[in-house]
mmCIF file of C-alpha atoms in Angstrom:
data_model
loop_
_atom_site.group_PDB
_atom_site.id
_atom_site.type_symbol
_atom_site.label_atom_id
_atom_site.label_comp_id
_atom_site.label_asym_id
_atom_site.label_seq_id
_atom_site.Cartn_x
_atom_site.Cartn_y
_atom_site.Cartn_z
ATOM 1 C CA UNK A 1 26.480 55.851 -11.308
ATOM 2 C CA UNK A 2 29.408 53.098 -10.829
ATOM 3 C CA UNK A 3 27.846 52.476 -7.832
ATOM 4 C CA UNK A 4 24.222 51.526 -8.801
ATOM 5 C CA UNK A 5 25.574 50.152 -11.460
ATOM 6 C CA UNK A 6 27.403 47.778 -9.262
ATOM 7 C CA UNK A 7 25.010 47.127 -6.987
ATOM 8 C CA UNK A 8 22.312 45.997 -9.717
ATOM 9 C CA UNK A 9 24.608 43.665 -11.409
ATOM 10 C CA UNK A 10 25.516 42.409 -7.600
ATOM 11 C CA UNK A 11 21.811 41.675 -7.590
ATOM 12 C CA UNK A 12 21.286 40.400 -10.702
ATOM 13 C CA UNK A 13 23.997 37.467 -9.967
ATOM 14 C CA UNK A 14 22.709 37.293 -6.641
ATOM 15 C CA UNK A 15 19.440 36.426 -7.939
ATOM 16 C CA UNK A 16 20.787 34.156 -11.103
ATOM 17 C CA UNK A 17 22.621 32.378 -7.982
ATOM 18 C CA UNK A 18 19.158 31.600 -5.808
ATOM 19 C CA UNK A 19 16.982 30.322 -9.275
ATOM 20 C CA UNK A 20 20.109 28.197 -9.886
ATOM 21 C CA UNK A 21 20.285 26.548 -6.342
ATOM 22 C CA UNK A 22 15.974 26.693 -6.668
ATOM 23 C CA UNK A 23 15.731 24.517 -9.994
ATOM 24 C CA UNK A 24 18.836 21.861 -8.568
ATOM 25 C CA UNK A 25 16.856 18.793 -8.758
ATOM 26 C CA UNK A 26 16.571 16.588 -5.078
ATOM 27 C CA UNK A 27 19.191 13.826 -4.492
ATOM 28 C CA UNK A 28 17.780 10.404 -5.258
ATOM 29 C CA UNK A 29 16.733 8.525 -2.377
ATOM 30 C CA UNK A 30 18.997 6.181 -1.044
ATOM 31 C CA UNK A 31 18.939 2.877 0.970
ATOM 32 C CA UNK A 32 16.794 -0.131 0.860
ATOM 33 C CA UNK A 33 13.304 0.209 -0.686
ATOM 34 C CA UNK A 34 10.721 -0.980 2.085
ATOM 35 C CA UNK A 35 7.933 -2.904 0.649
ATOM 36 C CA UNK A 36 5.078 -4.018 2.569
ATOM 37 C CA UNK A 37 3.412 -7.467 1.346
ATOM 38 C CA UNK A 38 0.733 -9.893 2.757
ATOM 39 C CA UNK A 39 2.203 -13.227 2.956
ATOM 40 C CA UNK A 40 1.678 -15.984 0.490
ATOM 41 C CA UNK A 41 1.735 -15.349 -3.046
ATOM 42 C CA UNK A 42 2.613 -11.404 -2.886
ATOM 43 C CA UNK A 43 5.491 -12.380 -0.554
ATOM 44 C CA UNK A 44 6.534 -15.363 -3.064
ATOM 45 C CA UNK A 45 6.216 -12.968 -6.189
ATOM 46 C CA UNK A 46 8.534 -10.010 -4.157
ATOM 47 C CA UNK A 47 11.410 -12.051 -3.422
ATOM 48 C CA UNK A 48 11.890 -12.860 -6.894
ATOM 49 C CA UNK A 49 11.197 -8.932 -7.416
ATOM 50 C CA UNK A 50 13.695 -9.173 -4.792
ATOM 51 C CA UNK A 51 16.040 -10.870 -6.085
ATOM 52 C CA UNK A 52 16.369 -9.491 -9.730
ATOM 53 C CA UNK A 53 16.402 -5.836 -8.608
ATOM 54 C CA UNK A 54 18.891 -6.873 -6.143
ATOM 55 C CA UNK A 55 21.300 -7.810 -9.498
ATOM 56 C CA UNK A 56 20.408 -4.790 -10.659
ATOM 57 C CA UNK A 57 21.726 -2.471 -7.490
ATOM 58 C CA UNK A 58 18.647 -2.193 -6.212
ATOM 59 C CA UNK A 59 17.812 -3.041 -2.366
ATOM 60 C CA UNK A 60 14.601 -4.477 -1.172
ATOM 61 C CA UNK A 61 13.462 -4.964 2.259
ATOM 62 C CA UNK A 62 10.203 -6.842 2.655
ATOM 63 C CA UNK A 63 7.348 -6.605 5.707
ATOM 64 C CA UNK A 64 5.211 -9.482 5.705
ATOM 65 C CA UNK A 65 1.469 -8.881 6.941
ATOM 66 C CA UNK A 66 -1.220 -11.373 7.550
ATOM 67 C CA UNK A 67 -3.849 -8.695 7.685
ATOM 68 C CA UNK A 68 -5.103 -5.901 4.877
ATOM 69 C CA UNK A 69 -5.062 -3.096 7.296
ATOM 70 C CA UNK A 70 -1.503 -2.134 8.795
ATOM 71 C CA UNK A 71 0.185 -2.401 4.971
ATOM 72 C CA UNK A 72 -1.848 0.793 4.346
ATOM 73 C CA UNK A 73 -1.722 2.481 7.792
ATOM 74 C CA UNK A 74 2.677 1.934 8.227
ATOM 75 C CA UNK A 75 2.230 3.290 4.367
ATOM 76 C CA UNK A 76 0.433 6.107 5.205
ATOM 77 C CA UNK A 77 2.605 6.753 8.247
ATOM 78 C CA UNK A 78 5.644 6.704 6.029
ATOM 79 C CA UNK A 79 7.022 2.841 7.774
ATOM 80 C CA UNK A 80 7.004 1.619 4.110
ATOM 81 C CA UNK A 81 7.665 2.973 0.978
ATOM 82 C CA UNK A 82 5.506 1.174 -1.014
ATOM 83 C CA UNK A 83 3.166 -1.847 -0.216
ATOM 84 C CA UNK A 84 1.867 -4.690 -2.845
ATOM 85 C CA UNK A 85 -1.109 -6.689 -1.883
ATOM 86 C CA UNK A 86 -4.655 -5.204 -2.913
ATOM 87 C CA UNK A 87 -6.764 -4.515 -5.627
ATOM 88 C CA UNK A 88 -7.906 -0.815 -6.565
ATOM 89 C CA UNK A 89 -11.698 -1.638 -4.993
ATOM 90 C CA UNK A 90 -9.874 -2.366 -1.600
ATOM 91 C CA UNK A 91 -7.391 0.928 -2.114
ATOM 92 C CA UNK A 92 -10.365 2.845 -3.024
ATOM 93 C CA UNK A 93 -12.658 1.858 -0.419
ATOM 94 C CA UNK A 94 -9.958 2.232 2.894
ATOM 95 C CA UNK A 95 -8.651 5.611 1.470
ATOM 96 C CA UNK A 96 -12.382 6.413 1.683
ATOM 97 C CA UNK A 97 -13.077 5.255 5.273
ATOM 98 C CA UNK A 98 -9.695 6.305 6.432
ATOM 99 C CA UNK A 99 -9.468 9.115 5.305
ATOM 100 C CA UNK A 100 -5.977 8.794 3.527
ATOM 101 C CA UNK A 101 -5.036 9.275 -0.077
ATOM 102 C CA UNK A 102 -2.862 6.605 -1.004
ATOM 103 C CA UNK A 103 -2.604 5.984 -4.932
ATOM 104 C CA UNK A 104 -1.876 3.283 -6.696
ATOM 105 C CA UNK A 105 1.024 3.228 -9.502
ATOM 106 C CA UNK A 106 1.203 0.087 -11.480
ATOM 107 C CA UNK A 107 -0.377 -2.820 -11.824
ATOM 108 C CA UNK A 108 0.487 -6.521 -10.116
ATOM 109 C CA UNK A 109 -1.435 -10.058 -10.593
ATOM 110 C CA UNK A 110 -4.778 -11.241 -10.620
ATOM 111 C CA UNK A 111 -5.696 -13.473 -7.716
ATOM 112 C CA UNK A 112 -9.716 -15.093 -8.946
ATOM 113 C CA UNK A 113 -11.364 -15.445 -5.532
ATOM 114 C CA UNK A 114 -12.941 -19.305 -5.321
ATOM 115 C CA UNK A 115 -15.346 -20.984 -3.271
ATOM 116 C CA UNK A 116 -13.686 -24.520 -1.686
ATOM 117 C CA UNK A 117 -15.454 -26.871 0.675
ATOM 118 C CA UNK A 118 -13.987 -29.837 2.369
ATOM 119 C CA UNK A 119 -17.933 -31.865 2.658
ATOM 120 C CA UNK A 120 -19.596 -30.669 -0.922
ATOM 121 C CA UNK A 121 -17.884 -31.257 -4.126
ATOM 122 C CA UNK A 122 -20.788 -28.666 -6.339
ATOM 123 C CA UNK A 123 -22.100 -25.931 -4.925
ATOM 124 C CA UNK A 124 -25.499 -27.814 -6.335
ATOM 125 C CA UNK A 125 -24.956 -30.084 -3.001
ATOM 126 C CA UNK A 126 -25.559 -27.131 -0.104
ATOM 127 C CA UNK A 127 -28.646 -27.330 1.406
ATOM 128 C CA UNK A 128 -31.177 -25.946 3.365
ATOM 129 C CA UNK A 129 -29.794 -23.806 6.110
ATOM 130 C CA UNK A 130 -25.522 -24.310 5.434
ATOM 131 C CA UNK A 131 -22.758 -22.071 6.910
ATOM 132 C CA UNK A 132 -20.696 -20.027 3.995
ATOM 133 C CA UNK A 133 -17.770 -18.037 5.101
ATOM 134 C CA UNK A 134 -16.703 -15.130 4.037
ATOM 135 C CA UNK A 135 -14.372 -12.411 3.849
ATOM 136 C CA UNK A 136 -15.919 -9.128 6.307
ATOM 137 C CA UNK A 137 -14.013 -6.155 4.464
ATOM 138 C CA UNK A 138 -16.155 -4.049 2.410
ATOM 139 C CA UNK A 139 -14.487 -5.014 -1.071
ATOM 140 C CA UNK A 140 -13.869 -8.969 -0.526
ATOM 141 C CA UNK A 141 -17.445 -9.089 1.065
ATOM 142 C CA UNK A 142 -18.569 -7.512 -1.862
ATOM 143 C CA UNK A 143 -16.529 -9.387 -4.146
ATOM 144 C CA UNK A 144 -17.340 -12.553 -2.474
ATOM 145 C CA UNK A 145 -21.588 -12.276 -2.735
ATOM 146 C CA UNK A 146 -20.944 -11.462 -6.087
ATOM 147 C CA UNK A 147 -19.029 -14.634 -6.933
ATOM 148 C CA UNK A 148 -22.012 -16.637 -4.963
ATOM 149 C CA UNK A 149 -24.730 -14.464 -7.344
ATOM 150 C CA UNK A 150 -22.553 -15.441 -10.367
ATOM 151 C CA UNK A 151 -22.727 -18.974 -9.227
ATOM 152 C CA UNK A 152 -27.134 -18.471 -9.074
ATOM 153 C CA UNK A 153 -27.140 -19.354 -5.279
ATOM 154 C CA UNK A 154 -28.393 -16.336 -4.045
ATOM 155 C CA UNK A 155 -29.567 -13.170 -5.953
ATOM 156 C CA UNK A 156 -28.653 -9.379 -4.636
ATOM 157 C CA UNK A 157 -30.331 -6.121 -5.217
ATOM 158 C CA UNK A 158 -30.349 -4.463 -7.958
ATOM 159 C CA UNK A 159 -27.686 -1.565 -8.040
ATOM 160 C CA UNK A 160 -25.582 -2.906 -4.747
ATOM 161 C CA UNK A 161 -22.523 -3.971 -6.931
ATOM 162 C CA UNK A 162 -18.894 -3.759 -5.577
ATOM 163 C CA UNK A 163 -20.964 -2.100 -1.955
ATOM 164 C CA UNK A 164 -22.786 -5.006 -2.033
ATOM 165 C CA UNK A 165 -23.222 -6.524 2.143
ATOM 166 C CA UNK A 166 -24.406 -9.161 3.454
ATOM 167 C CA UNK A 167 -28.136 -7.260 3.724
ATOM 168 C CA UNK A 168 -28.294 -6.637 0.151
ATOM 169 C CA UNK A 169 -29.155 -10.167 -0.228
ATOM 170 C CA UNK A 170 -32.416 -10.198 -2.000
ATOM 171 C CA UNK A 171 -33.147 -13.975 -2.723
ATOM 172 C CA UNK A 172 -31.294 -16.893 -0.737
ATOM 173 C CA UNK A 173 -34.006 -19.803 -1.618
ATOM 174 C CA UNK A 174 -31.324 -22.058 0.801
ATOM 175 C CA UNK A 175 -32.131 -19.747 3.467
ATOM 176 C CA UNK A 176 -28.124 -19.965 3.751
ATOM 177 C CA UNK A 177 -26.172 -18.814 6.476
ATOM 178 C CA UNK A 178 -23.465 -16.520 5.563
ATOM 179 C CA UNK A 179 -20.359 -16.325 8.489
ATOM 180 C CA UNK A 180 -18.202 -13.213 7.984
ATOM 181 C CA UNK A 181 -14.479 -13.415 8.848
ATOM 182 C CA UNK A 182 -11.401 -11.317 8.655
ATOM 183 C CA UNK A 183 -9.928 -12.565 5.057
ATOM 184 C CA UNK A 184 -6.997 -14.658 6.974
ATOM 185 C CA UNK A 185 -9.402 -16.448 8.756
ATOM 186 C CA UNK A 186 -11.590 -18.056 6.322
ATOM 187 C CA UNK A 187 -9.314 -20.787 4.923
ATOM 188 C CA UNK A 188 -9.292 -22.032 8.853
ATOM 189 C CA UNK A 189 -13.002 -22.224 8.955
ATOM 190 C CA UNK A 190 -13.320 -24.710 6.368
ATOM 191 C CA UNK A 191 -13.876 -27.410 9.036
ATOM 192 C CA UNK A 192 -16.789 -25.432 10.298
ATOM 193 C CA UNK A 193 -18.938 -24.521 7.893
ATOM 194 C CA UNK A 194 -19.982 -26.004 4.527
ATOM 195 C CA UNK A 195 -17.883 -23.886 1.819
ATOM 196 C CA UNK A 196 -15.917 -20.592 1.605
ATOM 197 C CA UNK A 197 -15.224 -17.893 -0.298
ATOM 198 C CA UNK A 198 -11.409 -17.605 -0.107
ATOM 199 C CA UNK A 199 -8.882 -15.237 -1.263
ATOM 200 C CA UNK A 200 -6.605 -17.086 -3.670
ATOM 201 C CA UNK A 201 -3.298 -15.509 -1.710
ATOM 202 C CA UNK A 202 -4.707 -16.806 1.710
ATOM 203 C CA UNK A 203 -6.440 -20.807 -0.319
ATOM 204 C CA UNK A 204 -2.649 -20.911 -1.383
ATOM 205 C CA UNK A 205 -0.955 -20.255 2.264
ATOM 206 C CA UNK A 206 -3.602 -23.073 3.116
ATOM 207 C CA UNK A 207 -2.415 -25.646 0.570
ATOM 208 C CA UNK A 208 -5.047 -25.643 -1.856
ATOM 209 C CA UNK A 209 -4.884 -25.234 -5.490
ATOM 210 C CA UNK A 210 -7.354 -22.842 -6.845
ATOM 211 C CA UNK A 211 -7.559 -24.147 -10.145
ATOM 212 C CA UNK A 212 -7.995 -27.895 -8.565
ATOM 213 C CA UNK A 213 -9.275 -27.419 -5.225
ATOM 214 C CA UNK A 214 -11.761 -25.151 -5.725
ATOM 215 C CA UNK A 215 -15.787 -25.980 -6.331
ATOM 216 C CA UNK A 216 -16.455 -22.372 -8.236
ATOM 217 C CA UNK A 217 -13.641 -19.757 -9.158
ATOM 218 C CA UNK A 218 -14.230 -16.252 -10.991
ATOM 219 C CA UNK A 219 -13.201 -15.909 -14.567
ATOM 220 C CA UNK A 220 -9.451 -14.852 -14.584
ATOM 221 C CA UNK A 221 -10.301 -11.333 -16.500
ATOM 222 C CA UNK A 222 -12.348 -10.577 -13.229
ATOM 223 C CA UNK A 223 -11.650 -6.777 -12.447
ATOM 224 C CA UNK A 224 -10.163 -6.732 -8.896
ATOM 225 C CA UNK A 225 -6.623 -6.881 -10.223
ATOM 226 C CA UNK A 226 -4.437 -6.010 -7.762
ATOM 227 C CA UNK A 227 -1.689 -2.778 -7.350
ATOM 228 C CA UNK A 228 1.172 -1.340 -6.180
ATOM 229 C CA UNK A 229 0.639 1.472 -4.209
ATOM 230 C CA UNK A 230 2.864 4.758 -2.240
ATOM 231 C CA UNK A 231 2.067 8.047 -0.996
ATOM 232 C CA UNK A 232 0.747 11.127 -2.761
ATOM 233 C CA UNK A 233 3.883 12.810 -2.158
ATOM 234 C CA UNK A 234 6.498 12.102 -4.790
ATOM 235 C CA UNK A 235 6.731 8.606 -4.189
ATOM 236 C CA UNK A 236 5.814 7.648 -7.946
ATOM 237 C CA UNK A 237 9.176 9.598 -8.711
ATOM 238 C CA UNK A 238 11.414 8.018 -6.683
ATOM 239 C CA UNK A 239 13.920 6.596 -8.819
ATOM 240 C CA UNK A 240 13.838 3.391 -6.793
ATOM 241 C CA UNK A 241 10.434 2.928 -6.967
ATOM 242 C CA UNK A 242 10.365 3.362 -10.418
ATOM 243 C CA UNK A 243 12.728 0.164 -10.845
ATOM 244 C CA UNK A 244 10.461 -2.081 -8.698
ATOM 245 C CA UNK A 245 7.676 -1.390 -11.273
ATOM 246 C CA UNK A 246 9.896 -2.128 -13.912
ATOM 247 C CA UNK A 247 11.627 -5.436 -12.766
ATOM 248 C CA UNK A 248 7.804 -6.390 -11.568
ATOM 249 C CA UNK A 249 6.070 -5.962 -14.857
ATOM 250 C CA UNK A 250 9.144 -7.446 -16.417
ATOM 251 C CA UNK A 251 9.249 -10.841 -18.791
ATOM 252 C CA UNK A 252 10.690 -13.110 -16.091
ATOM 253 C CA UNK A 253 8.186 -12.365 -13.230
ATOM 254 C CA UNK A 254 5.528 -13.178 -15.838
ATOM 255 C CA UNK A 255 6.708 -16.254 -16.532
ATOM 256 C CA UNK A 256 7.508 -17.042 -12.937
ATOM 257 C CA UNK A 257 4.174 -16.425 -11.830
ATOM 258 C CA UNK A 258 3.113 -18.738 -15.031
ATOM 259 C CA UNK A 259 5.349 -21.488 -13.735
ATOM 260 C CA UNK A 260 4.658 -20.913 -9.834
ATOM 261 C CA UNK A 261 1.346 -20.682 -9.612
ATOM 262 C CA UNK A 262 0.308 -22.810 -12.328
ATOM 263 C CA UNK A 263 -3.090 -20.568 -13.334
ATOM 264 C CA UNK A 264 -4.127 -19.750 -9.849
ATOM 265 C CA UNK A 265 -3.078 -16.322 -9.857
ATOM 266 C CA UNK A 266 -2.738 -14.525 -12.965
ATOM 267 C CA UNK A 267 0.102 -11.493 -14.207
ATOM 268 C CA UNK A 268 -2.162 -8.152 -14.522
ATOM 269 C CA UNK A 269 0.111 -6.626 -16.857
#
């Protein structure tokens, strides 16, 4: 009777023993916090992200992009920890045709997309058969023909919204010709075609001023408002993490994105 007696209280510890070393919660992640940005304004806003989290203990290492695509794929493929440059259309759309699940865990800045022109100063001046350049990704495409509708130069169908191509174009009285480019590339085509619908991040890298440079810019409460995005797989609960959200929607990036940008791009938060 000892015996079993014995043995079932050597169980029960044994088994008190397991659930304890079960429920001990994971060790925080440690080292730098890789953050993949496009450069330009993103890149400008991180290293100040940078830079306060680094006061507070907290180790960033940036990757700078100048293309939309690899900050998701090195994401995806665990490279980065966390990437900052696109709005939830964009996210939403590539975890779609990709096939990948990346979320999206706070929100960043505003960037209004404008349409600049170094040989018009109104979009009232095109005329019959001009070159407008554009962004070729599904979202920014789609964003891009919007702004142009908004602006009553050419009308799409009804119901194409945010999928919205460049053969949803149901009136174009100009008979306009519409140039699609990888987003980068669109600011450098200015000198070859009449106007463009650029990306504020990439009209900034470029030298232009939205607010002054541009010849039609969306309303800053437009809804592509960019994110920060990570993995399905925890990745919102790593302590780390969790501070770059915090110093990012924190007071002084506001204001240094007021003072910086001067209106162009916009705190979404």
């Amino acid at each position: 009777m000892k015996r079993i007696f014995a043995l079932c209280l050597t169980v029960l510890l044994l088994g008190t023993l397991l659930t304890g070393c079960g429920s001990k919660p994971a060790a925080s992640p440690t080292g730098p916090l890789k953050v993949g940005v496009t450069a330009g304004p993103h890149e400008q806003i991180m290293e100040k992200v940078k830079e306060l989290a680094k006061a507070q203990g907290l180790d960033i290492e940036l990757v700078v992009f100048s293309d939309y695509v690899q900050p998701n794929v090195l994401l995806f493929e665990k490279q980065l920890d966390v990437n900052s440059y696109q709005h939830q259309p964009y996210l939403d759309k590539f975890n779609k045709d990709q096939k990948m699940d990346l979320i999206s865990i706070a929100t960043t800045v505003n960037f209004p997309m404008g349409v600049y022109s170094n040989k018009i100063k109104s979009l009232s001046d095109l005329k019959s058969g001009d070159k407008i350049s554009l962004p070729n990704d599904p979202t920014n495409g789609a964003r891009s023909l919007i702004l142009l509708q908004s602006a009553g130069i050419i009308k799409l169908k009804e119901g194409s919204g945010l999928a919205s191509t460049v053969k949803d174009i149901a009136e174009n009285p100009l008979n306009l010709q519409f140039i699609e480019l990888e987003a980068p590339m669109v600011a450098r085509s200015l000198p070859d075609v009449t106007a463009a619908a650029i990306n504020t991040n990439f009209a900034i890298e470029a030298g232009l001023n939205p607010v002054k440079d541009s010849i039609f810019i969306e309303p800053k409460d437009s809804p592509w408002v960019n994110v920060i995005a990570v993995r399905p797989d925890g990745s919102k609960d790593d302590p780390r993490v969790q501070q770059l959200v915090k110093v990012y929607q924190s007071d002084a990036i506001k204001q240094f994105i007021e003072e910086k940008f001067d209106g162009s791009v916009v705190a979404g938060f």
